Short mmCIF file of C-alpha atoms and ligand atoms in Angstrom, two decimals:
data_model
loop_
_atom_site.label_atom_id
_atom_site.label_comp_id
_atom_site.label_asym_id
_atom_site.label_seq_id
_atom_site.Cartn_x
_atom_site.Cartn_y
_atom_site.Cartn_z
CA UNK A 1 -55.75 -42.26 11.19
CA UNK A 2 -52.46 -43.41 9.53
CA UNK A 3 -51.69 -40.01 7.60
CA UNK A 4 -52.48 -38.71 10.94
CA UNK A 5 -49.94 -40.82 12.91
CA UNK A 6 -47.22 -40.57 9.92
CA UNK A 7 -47.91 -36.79 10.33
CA UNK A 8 -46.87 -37.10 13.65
CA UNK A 9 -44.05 -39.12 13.40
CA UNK A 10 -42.65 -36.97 10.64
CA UNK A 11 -42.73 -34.29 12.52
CA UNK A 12 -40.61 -36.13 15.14
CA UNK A 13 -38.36 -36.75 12.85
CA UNK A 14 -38.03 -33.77 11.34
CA UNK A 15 -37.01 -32.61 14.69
CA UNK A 16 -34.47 -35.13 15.51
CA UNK A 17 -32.89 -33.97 12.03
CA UNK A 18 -32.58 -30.22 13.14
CA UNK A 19 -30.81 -31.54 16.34
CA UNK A 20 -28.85 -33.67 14.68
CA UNK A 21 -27.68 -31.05 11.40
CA UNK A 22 -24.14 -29.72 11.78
CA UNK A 23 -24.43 -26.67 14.22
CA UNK A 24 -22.99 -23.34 12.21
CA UNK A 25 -19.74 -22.47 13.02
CA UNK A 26 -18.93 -20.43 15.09
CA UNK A 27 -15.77 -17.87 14.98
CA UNK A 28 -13.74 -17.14 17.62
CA UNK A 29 -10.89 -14.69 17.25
CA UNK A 30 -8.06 -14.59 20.25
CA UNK A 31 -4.70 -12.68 19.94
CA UNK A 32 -1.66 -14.66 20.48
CA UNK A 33 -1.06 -15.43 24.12
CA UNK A 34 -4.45 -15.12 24.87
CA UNK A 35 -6.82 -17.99 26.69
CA UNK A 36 -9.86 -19.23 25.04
CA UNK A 37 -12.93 -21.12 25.55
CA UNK A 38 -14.78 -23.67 22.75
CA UNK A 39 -18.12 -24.12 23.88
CA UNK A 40 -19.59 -27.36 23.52
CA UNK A 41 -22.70 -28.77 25.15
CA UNK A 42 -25.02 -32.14 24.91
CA UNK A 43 -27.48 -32.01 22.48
CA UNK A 44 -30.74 -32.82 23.86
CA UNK A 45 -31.85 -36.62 23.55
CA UNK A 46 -27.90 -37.39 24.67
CA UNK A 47 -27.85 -39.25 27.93
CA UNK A 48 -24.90 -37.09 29.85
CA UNK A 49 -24.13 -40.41 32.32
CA UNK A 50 -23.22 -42.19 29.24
CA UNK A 51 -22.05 -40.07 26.74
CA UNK A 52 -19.21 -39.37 25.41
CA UNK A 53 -17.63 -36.76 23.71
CA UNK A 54 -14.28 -35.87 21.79
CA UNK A 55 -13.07 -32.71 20.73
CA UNK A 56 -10.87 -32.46 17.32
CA UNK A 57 -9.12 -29.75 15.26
CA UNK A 58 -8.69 -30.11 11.36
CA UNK A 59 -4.42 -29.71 11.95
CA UNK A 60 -4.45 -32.51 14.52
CA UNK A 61 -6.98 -34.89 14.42
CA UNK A 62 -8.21 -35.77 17.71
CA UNK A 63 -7.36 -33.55 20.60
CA UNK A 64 -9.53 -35.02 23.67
CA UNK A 65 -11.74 -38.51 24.91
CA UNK A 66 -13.64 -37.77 26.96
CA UNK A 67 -12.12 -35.92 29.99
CA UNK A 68 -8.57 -36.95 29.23
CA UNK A 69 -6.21 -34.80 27.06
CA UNK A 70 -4.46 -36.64 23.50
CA UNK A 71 -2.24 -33.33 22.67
CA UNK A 72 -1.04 -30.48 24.19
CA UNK A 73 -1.56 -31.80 27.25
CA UNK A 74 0.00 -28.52 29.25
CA UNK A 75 -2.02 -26.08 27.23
CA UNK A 76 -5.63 -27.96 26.63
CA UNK A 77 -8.12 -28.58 29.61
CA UNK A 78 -11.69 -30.52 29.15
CA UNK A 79 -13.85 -27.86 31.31
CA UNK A 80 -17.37 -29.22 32.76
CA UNK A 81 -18.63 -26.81 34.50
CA UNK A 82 -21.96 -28.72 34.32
CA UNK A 83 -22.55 -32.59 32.91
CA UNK A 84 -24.19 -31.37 29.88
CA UNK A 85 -20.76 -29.38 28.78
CA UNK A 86 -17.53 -30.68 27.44
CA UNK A 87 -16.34 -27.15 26.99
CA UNK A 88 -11.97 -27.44 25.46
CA UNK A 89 -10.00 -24.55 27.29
CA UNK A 90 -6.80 -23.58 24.97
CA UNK A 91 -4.42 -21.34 26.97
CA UNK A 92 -2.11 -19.17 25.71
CA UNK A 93 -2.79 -19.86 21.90
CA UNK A 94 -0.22 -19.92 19.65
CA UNK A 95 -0.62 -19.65 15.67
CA UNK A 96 -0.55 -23.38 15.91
CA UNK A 97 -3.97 -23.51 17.49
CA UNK A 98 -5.56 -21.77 14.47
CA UNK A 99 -8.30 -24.42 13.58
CA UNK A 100 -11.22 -25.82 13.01
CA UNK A 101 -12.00 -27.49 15.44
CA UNK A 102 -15.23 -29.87 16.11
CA UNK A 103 -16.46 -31.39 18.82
CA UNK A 104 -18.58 -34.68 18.83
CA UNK A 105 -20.43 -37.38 20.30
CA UNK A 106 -19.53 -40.91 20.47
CA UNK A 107 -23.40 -41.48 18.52
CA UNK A 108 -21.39 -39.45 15.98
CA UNK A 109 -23.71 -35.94 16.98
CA UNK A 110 -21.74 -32.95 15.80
CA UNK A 111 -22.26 -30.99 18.78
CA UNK A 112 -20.31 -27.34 17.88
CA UNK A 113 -18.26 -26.47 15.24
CA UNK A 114 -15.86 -23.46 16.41
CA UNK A 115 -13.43 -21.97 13.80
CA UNK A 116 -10.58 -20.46 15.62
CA UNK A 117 -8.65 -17.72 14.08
CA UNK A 118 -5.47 -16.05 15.62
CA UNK A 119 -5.27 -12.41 15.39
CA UNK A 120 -2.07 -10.89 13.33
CA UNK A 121 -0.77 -7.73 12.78
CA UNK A 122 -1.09 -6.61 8.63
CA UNK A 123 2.24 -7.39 7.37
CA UNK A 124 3.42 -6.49 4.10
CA UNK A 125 3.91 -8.80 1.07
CA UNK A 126 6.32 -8.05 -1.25
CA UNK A 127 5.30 -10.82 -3.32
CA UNK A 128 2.14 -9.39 -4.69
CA UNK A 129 2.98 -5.69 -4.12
CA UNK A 130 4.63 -3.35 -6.23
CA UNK A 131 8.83 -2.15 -5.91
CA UNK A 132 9.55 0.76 -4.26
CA UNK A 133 9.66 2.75 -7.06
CA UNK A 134 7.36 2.77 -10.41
CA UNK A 135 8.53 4.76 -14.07
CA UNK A 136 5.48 5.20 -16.40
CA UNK A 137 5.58 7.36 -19.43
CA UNK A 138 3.22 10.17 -19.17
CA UNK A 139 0.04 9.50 -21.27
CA UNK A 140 -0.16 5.47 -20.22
CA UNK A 141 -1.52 3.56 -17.73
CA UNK A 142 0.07 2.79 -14.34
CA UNK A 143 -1.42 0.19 -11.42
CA UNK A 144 0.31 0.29 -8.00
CA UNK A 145 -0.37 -2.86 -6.05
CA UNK A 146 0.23 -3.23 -2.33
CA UNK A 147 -0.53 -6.58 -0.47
CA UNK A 148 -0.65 -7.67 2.95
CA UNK A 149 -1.03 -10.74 5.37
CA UNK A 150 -2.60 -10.28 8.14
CA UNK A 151 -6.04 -12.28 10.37
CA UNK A 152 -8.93 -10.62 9.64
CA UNK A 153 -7.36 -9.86 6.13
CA UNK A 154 -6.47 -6.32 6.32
CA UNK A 155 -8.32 -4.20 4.03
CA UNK A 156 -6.28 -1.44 2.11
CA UNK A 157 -6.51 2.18 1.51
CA UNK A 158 -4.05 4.72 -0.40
CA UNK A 159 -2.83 8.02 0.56
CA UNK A 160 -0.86 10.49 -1.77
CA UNK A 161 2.29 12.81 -0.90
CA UNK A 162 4.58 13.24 2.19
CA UNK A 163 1.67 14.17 3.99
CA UNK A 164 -0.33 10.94 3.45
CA UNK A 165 -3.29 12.51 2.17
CA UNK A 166 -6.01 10.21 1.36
CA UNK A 167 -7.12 9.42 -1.98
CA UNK A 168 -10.44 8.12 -1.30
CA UNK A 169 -9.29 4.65 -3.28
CA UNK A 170 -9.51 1.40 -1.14
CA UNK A 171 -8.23 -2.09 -2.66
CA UNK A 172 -5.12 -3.53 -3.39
CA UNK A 173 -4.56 -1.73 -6.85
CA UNK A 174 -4.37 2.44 -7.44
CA UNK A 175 -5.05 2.53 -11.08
CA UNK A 176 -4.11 5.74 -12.46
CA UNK A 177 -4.93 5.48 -16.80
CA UNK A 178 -3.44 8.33 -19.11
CA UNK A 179 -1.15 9.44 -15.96
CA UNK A 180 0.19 13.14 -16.37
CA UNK A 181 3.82 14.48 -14.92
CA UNK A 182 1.50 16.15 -12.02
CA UNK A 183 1.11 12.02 -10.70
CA UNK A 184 4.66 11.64 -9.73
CA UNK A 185 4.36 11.11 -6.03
CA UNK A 186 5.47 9.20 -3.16
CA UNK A 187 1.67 7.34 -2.40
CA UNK A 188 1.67 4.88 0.50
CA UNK A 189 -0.97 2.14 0.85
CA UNK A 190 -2.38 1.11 4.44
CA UNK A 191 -2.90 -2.25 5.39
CA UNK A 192 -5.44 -2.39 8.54
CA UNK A 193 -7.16 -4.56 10.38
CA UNK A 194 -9.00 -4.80 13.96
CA UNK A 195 -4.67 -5.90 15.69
CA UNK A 196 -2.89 -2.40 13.68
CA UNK A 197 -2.55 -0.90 10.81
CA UNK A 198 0.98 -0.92 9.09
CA UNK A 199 2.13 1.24 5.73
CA UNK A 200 4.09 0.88 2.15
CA UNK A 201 5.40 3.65 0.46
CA UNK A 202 5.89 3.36 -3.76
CA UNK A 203 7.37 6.33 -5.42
CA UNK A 204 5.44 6.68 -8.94
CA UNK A 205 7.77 8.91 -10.99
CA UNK A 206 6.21 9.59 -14.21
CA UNK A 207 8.52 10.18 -16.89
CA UNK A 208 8.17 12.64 -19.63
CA UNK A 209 10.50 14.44 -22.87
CA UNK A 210 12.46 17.10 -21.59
CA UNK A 211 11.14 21.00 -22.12
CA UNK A 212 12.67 23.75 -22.07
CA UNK A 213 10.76 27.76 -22.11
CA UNK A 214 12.06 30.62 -21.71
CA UNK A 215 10.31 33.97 -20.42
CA UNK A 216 10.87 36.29 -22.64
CA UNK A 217 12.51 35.98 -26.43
CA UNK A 218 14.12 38.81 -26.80
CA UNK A 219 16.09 41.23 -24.04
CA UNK A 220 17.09 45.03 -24.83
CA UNK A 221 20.03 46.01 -22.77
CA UNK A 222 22.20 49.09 -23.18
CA UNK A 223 26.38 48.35 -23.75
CA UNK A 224 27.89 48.77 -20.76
CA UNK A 225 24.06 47.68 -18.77
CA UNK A 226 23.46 43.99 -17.47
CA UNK A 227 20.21 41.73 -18.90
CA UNK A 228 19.20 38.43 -16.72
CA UNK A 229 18.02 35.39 -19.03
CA UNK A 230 15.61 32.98 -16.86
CA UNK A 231 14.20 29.84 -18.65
CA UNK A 232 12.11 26.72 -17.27
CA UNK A 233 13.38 22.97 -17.87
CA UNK A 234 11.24 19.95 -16.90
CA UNK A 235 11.57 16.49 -18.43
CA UNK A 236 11.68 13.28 -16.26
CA UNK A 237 14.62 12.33 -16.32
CA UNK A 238 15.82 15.68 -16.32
CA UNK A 239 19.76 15.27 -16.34
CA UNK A 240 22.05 18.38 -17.04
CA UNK A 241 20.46 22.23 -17.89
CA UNK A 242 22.90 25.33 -18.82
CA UNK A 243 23.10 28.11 -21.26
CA UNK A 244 24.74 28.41 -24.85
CA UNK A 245 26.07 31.85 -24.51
CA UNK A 246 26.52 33.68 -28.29
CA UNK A 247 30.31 32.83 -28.90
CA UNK A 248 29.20 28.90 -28.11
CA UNK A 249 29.91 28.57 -24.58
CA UNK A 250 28.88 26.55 -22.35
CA UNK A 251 27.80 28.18 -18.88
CA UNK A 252 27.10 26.23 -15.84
CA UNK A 253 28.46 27.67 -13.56
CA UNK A 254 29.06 31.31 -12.34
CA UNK A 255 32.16 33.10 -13.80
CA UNK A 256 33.91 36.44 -14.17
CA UNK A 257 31.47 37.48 -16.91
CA UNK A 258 27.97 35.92 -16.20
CA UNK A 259 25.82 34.84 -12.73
CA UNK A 260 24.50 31.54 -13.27
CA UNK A 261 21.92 30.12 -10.97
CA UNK A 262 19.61 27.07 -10.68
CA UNK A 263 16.85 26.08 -8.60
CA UNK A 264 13.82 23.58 -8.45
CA UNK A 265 10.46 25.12 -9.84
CA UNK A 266 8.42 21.97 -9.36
CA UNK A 267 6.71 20.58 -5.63
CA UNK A 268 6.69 17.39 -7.83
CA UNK A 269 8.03 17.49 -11.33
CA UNK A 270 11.94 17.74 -12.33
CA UNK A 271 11.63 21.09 -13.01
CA UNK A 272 14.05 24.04 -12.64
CA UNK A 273 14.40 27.39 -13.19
CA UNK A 274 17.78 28.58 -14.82
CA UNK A 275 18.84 32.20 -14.86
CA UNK A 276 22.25 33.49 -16.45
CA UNK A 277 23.15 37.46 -15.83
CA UNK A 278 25.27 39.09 -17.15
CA UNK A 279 27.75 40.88 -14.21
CA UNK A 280 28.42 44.78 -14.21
CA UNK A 281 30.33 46.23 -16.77
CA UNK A 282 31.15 42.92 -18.94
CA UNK A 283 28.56 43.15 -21.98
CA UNK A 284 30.36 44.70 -24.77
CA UNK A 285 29.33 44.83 -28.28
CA UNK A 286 30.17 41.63 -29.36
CA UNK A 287 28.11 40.34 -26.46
CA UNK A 288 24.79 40.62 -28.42
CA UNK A 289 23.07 38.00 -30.33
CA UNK A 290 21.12 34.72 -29.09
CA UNK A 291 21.67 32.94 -25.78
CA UNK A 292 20.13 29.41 -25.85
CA UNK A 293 18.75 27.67 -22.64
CA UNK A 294 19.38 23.63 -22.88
CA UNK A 295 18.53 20.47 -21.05
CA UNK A 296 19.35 17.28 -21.49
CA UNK A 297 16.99 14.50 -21.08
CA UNK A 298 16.70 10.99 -22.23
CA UNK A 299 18.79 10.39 -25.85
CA UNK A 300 17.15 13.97 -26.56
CA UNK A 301 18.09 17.90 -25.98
CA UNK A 302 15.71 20.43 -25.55
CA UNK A 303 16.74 24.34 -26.05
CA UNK A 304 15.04 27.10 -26.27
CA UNK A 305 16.78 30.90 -27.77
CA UNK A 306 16.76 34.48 -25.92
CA UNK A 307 17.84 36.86 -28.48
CA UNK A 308 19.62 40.15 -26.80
CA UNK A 309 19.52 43.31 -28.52
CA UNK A 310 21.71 46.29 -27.65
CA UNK A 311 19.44 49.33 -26.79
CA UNK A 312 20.34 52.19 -28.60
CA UNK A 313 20.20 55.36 -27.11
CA UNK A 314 17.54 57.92 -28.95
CA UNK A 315 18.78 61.39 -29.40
C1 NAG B 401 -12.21 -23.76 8.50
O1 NAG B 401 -13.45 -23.76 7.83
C2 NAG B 401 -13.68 -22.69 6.95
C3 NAG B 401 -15.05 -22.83 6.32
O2 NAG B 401 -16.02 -23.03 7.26
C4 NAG B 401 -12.62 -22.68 5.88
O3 NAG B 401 -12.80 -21.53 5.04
C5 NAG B 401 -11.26 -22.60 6.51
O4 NAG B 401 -10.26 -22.70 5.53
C6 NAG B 401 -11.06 -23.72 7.52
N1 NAG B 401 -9.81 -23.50 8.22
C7 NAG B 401 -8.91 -24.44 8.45
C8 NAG B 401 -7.69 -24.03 9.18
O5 NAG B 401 -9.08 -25.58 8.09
C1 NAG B 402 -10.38 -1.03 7.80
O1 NAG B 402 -10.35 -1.82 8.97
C2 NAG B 402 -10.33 -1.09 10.18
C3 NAG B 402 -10.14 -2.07 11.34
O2 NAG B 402 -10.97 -3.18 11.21
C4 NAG B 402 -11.60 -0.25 10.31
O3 NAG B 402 -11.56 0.51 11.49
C5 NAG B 402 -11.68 0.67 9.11
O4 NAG B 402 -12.87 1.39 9.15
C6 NAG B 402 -11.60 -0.13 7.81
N1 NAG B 402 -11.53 0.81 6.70
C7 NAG B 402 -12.16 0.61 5.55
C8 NAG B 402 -11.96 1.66 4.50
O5 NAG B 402 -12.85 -0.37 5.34
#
């Protein structure tokens, strides 16, 4: 008979426990300017002609007693739309209003616990993100960071090229070990959440010793004929290219005697393509010998030799 009645009252109590446990929080998410509603309502066992209940917000302490308003007195209402609720209208919230906020009886009953979170656009932060534009030698290891602020946190994806095309890699860092020349890029991470979605561009140049090939070693030409030299010259930094002709000058430009021309060989890479010809009528016998393509890179010079050879005539 007693375990029976201690069974019993346990049980009661037991009850009165769950009722009186803090009720989970609940998340509310409102863009700025927008109205919202915290629900609150009696637990049971609280007498609603005696009760009474405050509302408070972990920035300001308390907010309501009972029906009357403490703070923000034009933008907070108590709303009963029965006796049992002690609902707290916010209107037009502000990031100010971004709270906990709890509301409770006067028996010290937690009634609801609302978490209120204001909705903001991602928003880049240059603080944790990396500057505009990253060197790596080729063969190491480069991370790109990108951060952003932004409620719900914004999650993060990366695109590569002009054309933003995605990489598949989420997260704040783009890791990129033994990086070749092929990386440098413009890559642009994407900060989005449920408000917008804004982007960060980070040029990744990845530097490398300058090169320089030509296409073909030797040239026959007849005296009298023209010949056309064309080498390659990559290096990052890439800084001046131009031919050696065989009496030691320097040609970078076009002249009476030789065509020079340049253009870019790489989508990506500082590469370019450097052609000298000779012009009509201008080759003469002490024209022949080697030709040397250069380029000039960091503290180093790269060349590369084009022997010509005069093309005798077979009888
Ligand atoms: C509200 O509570 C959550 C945990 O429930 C906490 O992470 C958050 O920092 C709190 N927010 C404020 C503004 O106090
Ligand atoms: C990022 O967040 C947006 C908005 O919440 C969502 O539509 C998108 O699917 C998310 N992307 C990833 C990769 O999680």
């Amino acid at each position: 008979m007693k375990m029976f009645l201690l069974a019993g009252f346990m049980s009661v109590g037991l009850l009165l426990t769950g009722g009186d446990a803090n009720p989970p929080q609940v998340k509310l998410y409102r863009r700025r300017g927008e109205d919202v509603l915290l629900p609150c309502r009696l637990a049971p066992g609280l007498d609603p002609d005696t009760v009474w209940v405050r509302w408070k917000s972990s920035k300001d302490s308390y907010l309501t007693s009972g029906v009357r308003v403490l703070k923000y007195t034009n933008q907070i209402e108590v709303v009963k739309t029965s006796k049992i609720e002690w609902n707290l209208l916010i209107k037009s919230v502000t990031d100010t209003f971004a709270a906990n906020y709890t509301c409770t009886s006067d028996q010290q009953v937690v009634l609801s616990n609302v978490q209120l979170l204001i909705l903001v656009a991602p928003k880049i932060d240059y603080g944790g993100t990396s500057s505009p534009e990253v060197n790596v030698d080729e063969g190491g290891t480069v991370e790109l960071t990108c951060a952003f602020t932004g409620e719900p946190v914004p999650n993060i994806t990366w695109f590569r090229g002009a054309d933003k095309q995605p990489t598949g890699i989420t997260g704040s860092k783009l890791v990129l070990p033994d990086v070749k020349r092929y990386a440098t890029d413009v890559y642009t991470c994407r900060g989005e959440n449920s408000v917008s979605n804004e982007d960060h561009q980070i040029n990744l140049i990845v530097r490398f010793p300058v090169e320089v090939d030509v296409m073909e070693n030797t040239v026959y030409v007849k005296r009298g004929g023209i010949f056309t030299l064309a080498c390659i010259a990559q290096g990052a930094p890439l800084y001046e290219t131009y031919w050696i002709d065989v009496h030691g000058n320097k040609v970078m430009s076009t002249t009476w005697k030789y065509d020079f021309n340049m253009e870019s060989a790489g989508a990506h890479i500082p590469a370019k393509f450097v052609t000298l010809a000779s012009r009509t009528g201008a080759l003469t016998v002490f024209d022949f010998g080697p030709y040397t393509c250069e380029a000039k890179g960091d503290g180093r010079v790269a060349k590369a030799t084009v022997n010509v050879v005069e093309l005798k005539e077979l009888n």
